[in-house]
Coordinates of N, CA and C in Angstrom, one line a residue:
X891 N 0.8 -1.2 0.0 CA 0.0 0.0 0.0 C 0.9 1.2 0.0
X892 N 0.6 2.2 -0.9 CA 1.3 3.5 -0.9 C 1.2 4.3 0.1
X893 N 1.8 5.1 1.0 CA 2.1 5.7 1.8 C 2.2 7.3 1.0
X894 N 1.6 8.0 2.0 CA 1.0 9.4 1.6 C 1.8 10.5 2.7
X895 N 2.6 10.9 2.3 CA 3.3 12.4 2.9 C 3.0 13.3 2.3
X896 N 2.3 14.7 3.6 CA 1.7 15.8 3.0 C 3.0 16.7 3.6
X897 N 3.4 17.5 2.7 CA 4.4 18.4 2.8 C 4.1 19.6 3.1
X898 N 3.4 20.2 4.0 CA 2.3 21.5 4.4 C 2.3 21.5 5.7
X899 N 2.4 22.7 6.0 CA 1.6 22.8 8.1 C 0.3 23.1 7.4
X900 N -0.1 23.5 6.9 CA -1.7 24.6 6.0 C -2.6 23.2 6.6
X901 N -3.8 23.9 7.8 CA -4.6 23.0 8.5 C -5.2 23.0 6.8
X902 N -5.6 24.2 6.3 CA -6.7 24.0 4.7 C -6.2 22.9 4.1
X903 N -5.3 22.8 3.7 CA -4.8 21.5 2.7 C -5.4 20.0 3.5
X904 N -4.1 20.0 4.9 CA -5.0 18.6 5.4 C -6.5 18.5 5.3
X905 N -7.4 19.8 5.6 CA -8.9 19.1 5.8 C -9.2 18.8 4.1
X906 N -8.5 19.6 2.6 CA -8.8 19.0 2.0 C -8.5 17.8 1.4
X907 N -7.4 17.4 2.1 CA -6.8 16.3 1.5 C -7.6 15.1 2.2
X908 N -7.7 15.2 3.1 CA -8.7 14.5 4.2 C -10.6 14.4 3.5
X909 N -11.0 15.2 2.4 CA -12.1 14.8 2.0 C -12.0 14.0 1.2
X910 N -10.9 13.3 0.1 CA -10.2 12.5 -0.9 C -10.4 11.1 0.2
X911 N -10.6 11.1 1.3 CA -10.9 9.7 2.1 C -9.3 9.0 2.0
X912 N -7.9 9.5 1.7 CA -7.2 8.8 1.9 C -6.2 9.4 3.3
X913 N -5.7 8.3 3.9 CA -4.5 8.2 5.1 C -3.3 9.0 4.8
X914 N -3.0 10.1 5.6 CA -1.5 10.7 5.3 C -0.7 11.0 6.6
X915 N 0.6 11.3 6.6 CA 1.1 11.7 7.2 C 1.7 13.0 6.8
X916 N 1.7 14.2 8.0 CA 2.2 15.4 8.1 C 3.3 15.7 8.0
X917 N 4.6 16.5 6.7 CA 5.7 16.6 7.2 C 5.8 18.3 6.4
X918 N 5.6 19.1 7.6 CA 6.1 20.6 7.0 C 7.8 20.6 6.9
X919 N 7.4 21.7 6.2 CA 8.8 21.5 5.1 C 8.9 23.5 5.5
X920 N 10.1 24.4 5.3 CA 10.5 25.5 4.8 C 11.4 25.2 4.1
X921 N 10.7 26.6 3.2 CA 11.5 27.0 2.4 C 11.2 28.4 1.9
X922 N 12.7 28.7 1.2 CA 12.4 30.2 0.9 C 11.2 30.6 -0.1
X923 N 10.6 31.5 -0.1 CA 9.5 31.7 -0.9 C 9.6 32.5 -1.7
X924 N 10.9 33.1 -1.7 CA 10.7 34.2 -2.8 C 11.1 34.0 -3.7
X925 N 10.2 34.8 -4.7 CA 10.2 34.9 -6.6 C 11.8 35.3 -6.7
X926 N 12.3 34.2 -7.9 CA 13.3 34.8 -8.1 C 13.4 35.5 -9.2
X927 N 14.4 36.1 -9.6 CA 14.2 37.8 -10.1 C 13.6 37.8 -11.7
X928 N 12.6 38.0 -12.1 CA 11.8 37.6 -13.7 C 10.9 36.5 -13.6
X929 N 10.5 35.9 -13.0 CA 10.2 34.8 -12.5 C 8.6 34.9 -12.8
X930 N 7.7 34.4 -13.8 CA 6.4 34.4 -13.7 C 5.5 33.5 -12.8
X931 N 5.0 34.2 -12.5 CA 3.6 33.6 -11.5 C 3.4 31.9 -11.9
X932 N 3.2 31.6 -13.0 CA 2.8 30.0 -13.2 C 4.2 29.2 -12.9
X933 N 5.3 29.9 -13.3 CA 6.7 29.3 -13.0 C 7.0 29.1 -11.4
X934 N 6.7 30.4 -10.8 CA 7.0 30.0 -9.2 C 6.0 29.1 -8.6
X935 N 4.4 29.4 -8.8 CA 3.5 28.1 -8.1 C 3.8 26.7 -8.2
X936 N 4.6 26.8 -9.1 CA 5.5 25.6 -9.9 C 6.8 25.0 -9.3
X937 N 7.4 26.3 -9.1 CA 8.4 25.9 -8.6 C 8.5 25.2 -7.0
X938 N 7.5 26.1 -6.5 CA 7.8 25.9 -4.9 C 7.0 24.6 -4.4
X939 N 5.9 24.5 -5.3 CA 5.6 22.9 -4.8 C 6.1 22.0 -4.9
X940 N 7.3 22.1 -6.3 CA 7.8 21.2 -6.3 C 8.8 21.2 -5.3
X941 N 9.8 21.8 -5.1 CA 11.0 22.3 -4.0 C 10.4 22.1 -2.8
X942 N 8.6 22.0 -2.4 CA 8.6 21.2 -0.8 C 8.5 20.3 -1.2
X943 N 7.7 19.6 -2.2 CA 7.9 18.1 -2.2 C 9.2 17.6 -2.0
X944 N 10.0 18.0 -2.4 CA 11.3 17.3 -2.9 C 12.4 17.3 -1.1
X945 N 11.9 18.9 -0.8 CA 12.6 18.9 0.5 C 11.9 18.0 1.7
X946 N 11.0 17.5 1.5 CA 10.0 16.4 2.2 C 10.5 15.0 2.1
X947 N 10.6 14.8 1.1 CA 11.1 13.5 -0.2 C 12.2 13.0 0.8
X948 N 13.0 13.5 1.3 CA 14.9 13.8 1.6 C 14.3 12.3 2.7
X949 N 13.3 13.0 3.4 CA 13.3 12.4 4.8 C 12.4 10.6 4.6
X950 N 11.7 10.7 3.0 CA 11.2 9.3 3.0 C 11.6 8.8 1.2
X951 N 13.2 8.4 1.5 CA 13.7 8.0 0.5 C 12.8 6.4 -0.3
X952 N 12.2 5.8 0.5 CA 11.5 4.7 0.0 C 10.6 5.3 -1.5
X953 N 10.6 4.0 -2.2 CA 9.7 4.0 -3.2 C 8.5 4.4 -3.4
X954 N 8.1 3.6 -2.7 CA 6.6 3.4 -2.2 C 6.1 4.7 -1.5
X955 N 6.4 5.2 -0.9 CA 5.9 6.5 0.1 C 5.7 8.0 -1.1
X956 N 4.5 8.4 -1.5 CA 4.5 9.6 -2.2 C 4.4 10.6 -1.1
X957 N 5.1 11.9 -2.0 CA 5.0 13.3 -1.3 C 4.4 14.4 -1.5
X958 N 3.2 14.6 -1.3 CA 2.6 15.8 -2.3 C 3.0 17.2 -1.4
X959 N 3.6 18.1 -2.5 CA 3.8 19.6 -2.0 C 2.7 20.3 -2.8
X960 N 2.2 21.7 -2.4 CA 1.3 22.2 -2.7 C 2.2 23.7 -2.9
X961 N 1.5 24.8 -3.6 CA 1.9 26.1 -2.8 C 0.4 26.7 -3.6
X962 N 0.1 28.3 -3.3 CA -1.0 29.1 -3.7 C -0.5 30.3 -3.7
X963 N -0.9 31.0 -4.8 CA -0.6 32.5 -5.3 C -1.8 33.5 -5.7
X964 N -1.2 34.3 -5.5 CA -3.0 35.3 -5.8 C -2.3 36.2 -7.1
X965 N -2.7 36.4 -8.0 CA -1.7 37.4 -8.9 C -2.8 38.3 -9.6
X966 N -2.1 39.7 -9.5 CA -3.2 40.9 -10.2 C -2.3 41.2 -11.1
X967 N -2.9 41.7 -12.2 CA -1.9 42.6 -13.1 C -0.4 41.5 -13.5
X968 N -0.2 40.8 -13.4 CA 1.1 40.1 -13.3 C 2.2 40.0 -12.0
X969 N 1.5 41.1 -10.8 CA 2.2 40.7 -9.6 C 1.5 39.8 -8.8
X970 N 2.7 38.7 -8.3 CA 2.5 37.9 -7.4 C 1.9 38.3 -5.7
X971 N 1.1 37.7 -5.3 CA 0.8 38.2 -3.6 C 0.9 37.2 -2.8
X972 N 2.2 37.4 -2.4 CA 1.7 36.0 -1.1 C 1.5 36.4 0.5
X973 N 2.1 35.9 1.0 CA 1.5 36.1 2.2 C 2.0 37.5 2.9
X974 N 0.6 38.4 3.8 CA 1.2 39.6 4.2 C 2.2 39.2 5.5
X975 N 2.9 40.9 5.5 CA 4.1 40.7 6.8 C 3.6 41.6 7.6
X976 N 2.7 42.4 7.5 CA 2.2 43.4 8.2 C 0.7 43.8 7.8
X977 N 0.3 44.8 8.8 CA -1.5 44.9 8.6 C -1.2 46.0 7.4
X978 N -0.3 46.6 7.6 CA 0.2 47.7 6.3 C -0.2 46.9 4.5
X979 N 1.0 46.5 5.0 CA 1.3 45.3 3.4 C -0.7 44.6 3.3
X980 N -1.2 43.9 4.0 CA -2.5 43.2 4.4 C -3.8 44.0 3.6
X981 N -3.5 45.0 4.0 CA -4.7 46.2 3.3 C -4.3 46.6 2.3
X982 N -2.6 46.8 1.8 CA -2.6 47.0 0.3 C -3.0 46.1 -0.4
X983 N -2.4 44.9 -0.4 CA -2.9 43.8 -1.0 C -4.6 43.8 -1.5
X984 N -5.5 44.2 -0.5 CA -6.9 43.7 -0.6 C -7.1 45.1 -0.9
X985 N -6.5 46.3 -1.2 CA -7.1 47.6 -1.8 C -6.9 47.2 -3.1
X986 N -5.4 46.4 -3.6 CA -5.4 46.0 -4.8 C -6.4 45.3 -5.4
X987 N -6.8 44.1 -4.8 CA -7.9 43.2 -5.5 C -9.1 44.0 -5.2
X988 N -9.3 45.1 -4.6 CA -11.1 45.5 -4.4 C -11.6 45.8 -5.9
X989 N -12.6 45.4 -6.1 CA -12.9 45.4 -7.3 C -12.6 45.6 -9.0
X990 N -12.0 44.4 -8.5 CA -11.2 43.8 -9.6 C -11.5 42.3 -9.9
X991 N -10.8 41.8 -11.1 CA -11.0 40.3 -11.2 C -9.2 39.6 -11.0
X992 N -9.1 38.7 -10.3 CA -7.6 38.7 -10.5 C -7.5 36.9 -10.5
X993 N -6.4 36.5 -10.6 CA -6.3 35.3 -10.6 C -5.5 34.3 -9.9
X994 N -5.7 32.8 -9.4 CA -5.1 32.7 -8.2 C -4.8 31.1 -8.8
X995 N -3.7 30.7 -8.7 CA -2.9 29.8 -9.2 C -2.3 28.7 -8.1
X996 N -2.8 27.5 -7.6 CA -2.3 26.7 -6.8 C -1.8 25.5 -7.8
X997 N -0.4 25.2 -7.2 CA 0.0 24.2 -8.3 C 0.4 22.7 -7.0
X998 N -0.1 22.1 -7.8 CA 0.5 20.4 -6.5 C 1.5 19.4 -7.4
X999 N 2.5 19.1 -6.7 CA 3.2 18.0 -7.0 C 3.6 17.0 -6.2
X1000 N 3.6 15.6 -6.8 CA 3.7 14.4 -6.0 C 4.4 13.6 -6.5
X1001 N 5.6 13.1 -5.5 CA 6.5 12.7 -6.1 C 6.7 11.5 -5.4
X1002 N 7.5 10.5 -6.3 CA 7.7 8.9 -6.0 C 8.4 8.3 -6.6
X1003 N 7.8 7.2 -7.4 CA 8.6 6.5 -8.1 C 8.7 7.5 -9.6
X1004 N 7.8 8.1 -9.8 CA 8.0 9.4 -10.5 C 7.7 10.1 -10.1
X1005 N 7.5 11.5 -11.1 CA 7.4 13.0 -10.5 C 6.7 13.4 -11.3
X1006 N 5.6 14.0 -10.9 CA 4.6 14.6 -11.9 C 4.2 16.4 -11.0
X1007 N 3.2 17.0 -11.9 CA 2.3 18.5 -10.9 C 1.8 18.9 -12.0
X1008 N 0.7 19.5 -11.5 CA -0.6 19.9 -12.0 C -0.6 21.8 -11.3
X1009 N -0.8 22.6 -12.4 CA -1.3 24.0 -12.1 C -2.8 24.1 -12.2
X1010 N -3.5 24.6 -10.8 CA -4.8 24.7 -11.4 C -4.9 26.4 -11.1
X1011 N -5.8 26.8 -12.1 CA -6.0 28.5 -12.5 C -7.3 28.8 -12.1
X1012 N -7.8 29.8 -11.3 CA -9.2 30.4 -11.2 C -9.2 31.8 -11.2
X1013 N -10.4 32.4 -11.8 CA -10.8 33.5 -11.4 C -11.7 34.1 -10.8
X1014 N -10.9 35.0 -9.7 CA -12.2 35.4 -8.5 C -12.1 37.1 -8.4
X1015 N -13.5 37.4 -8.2 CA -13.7 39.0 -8.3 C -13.7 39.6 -7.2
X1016 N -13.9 40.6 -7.0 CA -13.7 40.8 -5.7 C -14.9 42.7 -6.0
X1017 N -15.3 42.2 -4.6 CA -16.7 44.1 -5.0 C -15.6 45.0 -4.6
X1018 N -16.0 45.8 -4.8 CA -15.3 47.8 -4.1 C -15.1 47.2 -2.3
X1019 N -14.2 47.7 -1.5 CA -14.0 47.4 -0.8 C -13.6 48.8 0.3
X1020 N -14.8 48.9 1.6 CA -14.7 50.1 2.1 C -13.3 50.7 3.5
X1021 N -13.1 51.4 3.4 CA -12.0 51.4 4.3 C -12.1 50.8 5.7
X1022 N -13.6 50.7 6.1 CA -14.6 50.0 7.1 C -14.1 48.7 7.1
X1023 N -14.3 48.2 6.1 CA -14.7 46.9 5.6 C -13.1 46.0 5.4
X1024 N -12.1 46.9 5.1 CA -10.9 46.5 5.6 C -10.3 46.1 6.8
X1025 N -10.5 47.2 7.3 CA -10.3 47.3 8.6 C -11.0 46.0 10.1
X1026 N -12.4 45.8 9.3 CA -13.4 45.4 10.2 C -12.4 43.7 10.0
X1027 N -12.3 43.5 8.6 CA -11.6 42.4 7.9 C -10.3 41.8 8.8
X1028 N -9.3 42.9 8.9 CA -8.1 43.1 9.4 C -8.1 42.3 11.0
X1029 N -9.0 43.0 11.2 CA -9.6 42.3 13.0 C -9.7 40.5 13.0
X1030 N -10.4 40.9 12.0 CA -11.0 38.9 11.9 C -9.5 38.1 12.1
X1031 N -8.3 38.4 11.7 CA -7.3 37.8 12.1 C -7.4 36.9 10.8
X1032 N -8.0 37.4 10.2 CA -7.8 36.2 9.0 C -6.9 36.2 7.4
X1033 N -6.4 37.4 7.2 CA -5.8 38.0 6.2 C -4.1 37.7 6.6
X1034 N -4.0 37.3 7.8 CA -2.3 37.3 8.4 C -1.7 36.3 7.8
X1035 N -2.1 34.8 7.7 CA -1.5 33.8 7.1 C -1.7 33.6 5.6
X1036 N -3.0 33.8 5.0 CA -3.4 34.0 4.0 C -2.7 34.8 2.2
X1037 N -2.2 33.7 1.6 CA -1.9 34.8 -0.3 C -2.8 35.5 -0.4
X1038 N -2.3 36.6 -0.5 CA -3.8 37.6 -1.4 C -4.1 38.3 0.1
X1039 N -3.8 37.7 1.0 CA -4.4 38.9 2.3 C -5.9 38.1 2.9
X1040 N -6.5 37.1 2.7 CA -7.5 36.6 2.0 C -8.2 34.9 1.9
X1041 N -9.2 34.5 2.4 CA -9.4 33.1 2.8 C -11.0 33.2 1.8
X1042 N -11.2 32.0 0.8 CA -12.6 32.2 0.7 C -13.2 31.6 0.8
X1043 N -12.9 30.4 2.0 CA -13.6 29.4 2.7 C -13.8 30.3 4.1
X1044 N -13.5 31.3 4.3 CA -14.0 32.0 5.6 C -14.7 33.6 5.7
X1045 N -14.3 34.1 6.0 CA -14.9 35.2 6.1 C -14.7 36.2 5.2
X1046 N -13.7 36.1 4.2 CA -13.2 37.2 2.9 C -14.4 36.6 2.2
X1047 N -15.2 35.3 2.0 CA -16.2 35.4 1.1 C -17.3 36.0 0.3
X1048 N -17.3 37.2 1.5 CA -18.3 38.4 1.8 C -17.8 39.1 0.7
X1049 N -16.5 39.2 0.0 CA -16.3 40.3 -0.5 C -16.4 39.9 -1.9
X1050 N -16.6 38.4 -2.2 CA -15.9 37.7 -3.4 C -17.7 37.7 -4.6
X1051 N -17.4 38.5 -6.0 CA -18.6 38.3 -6.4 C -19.1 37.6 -7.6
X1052 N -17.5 36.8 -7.6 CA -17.6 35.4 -9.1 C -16.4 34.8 -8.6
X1053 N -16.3 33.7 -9.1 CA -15.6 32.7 -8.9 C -15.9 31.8 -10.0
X1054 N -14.5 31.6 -11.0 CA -14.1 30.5 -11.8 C -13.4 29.9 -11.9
X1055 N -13.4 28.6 -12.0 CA -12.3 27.5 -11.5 C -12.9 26.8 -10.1
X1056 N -11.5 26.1 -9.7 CA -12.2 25.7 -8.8 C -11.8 26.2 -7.1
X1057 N -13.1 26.1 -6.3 CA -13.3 26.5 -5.0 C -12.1 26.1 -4.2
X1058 N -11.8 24.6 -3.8 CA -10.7 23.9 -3.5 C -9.2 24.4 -3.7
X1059 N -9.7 24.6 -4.9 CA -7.7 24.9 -6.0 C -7.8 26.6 -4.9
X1060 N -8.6 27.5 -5.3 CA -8.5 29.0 -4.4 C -7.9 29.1 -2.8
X1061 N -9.0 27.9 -2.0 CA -8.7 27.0 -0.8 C -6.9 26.7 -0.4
X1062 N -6.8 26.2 -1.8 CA -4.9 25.8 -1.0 C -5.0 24.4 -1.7
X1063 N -6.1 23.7 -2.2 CA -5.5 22.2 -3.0 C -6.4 21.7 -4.1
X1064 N -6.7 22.1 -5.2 CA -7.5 21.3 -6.1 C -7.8 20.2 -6.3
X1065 N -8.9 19.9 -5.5 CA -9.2 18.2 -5.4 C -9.2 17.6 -6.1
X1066 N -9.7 18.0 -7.5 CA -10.0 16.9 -8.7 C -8.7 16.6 -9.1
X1067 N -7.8 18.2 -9.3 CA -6.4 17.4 -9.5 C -5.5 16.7 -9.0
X1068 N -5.3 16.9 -7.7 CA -5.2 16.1 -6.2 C -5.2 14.5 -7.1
X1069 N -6.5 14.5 -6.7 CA -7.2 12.9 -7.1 C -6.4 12.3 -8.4
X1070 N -6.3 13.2 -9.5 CA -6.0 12.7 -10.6 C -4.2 12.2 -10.3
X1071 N -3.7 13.2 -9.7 CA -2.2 12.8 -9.7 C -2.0 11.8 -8.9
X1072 N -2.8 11.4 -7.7 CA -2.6 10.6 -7.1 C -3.0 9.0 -7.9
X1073 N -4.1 9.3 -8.5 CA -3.9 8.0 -9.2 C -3.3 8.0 -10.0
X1074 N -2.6 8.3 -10.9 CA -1.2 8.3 -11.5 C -0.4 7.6 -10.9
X1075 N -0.2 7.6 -9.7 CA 1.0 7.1 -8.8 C 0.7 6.4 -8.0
X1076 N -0.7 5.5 -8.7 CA -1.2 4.3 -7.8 C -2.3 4.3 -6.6
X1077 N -2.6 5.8 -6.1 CA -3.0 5.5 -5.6 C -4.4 6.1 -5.5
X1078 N -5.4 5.2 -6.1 CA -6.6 5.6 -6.4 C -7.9 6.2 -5.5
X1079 N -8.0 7.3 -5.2 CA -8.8 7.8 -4.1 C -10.4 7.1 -4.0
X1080 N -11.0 6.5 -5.0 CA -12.3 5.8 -5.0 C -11.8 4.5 -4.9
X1081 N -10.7 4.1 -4.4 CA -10.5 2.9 -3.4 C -10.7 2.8 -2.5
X1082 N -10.7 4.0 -1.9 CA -10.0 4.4 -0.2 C -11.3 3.8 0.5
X1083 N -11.0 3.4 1.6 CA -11.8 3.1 2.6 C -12.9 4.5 3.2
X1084 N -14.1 4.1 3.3 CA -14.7 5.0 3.2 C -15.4 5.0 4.8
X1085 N -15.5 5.7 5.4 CA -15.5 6.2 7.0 C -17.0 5.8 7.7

């Protein structure tokens, strides 16, 4: 039986990887996150999932054991947004996306006996956004860990007024792709023992 290593602290990823009904173990990984210099948005979601997988991988050289790394990016205009460092940085970010449409790029890779990853792309809108409404936002504690400033399984949903692609992929892990890479690599999620 294949053995499943998630390469994330992100509670979002485990609870989604935990709807897929398969068994994993937890191994957070750092690493540097920053764009290196020219670097496009689909290139780095790219890059960094694969570089946790791989820095995950170190610790379960066996065959059999896959690694999936994830990462998520918010991008407007062609700049990347990841996570704020300040309530400063936090409110620019989300003055940027106030009504706008922008697009948000989670890429997953899982590695084994081979190496594969999937980019999944959505677009989410976002209404006018009041300096109230930032602020009130800011409080919720929820913009601090968050790409983009921004959660749309929580309380930023309020602001969000389309959504294309998928809900999950925006979340932090695209299920369907999820599922697909993993059966690739054997390990078929409508096998899994079901609860």
């Amino acid at each position: 039986m294949k053995r499943l290593i998630l390469a994330s602290a992100s509670p979002r990823r485990a609870e989604l990887l935990r709807q897929l009904g398969v068994e994993f173990n937890v191994k957070p990984v750092d690493i540097d996150e920053t764009p290196l210099k020219g670097e496009l948005p689909y290139d780095y979601v790219q890059r960094l999932a694969i570089e946790k997988a791989k820095a995950a991988k170190v610790f379960y050289p066996e065959q059999e054991v896959l690694v999936l790394g994830s990462d998520t990016t918010v991008v407007i205009e062609g700049e990347i947004l990841g996570k704020p460092d300040s309530k400063e940085h936090a409110l620019a970010m989300l003055r940027k996306l106030s009504g706008k449409r922008h697009t948000v790029l989670t890429s997953v890779a899982v590695m084994g006996q081979q190496n594969a990853y999937v980019v999944s792309e959505s677009t989410v809108t976002f209404s006018t956004l009041s300096d109230h409404q930032l602020e009130w936002y800011w409080l919720t504690g929820e913009p601090k860990d968050k790409a983009g400033a921004y959660a749309i399984q929580g309380k930023g949903a309020v602001f969000i007024t389309e959504l294309n692609g998928s809900f999950s992929g925006v979340m932090g892990l695209p299920i369907y792709e999820t599922a697909q890479l993993l059966k690739q690599h054997g390990l078929d999620v409508s096998q899994a023992k079901t609860v």
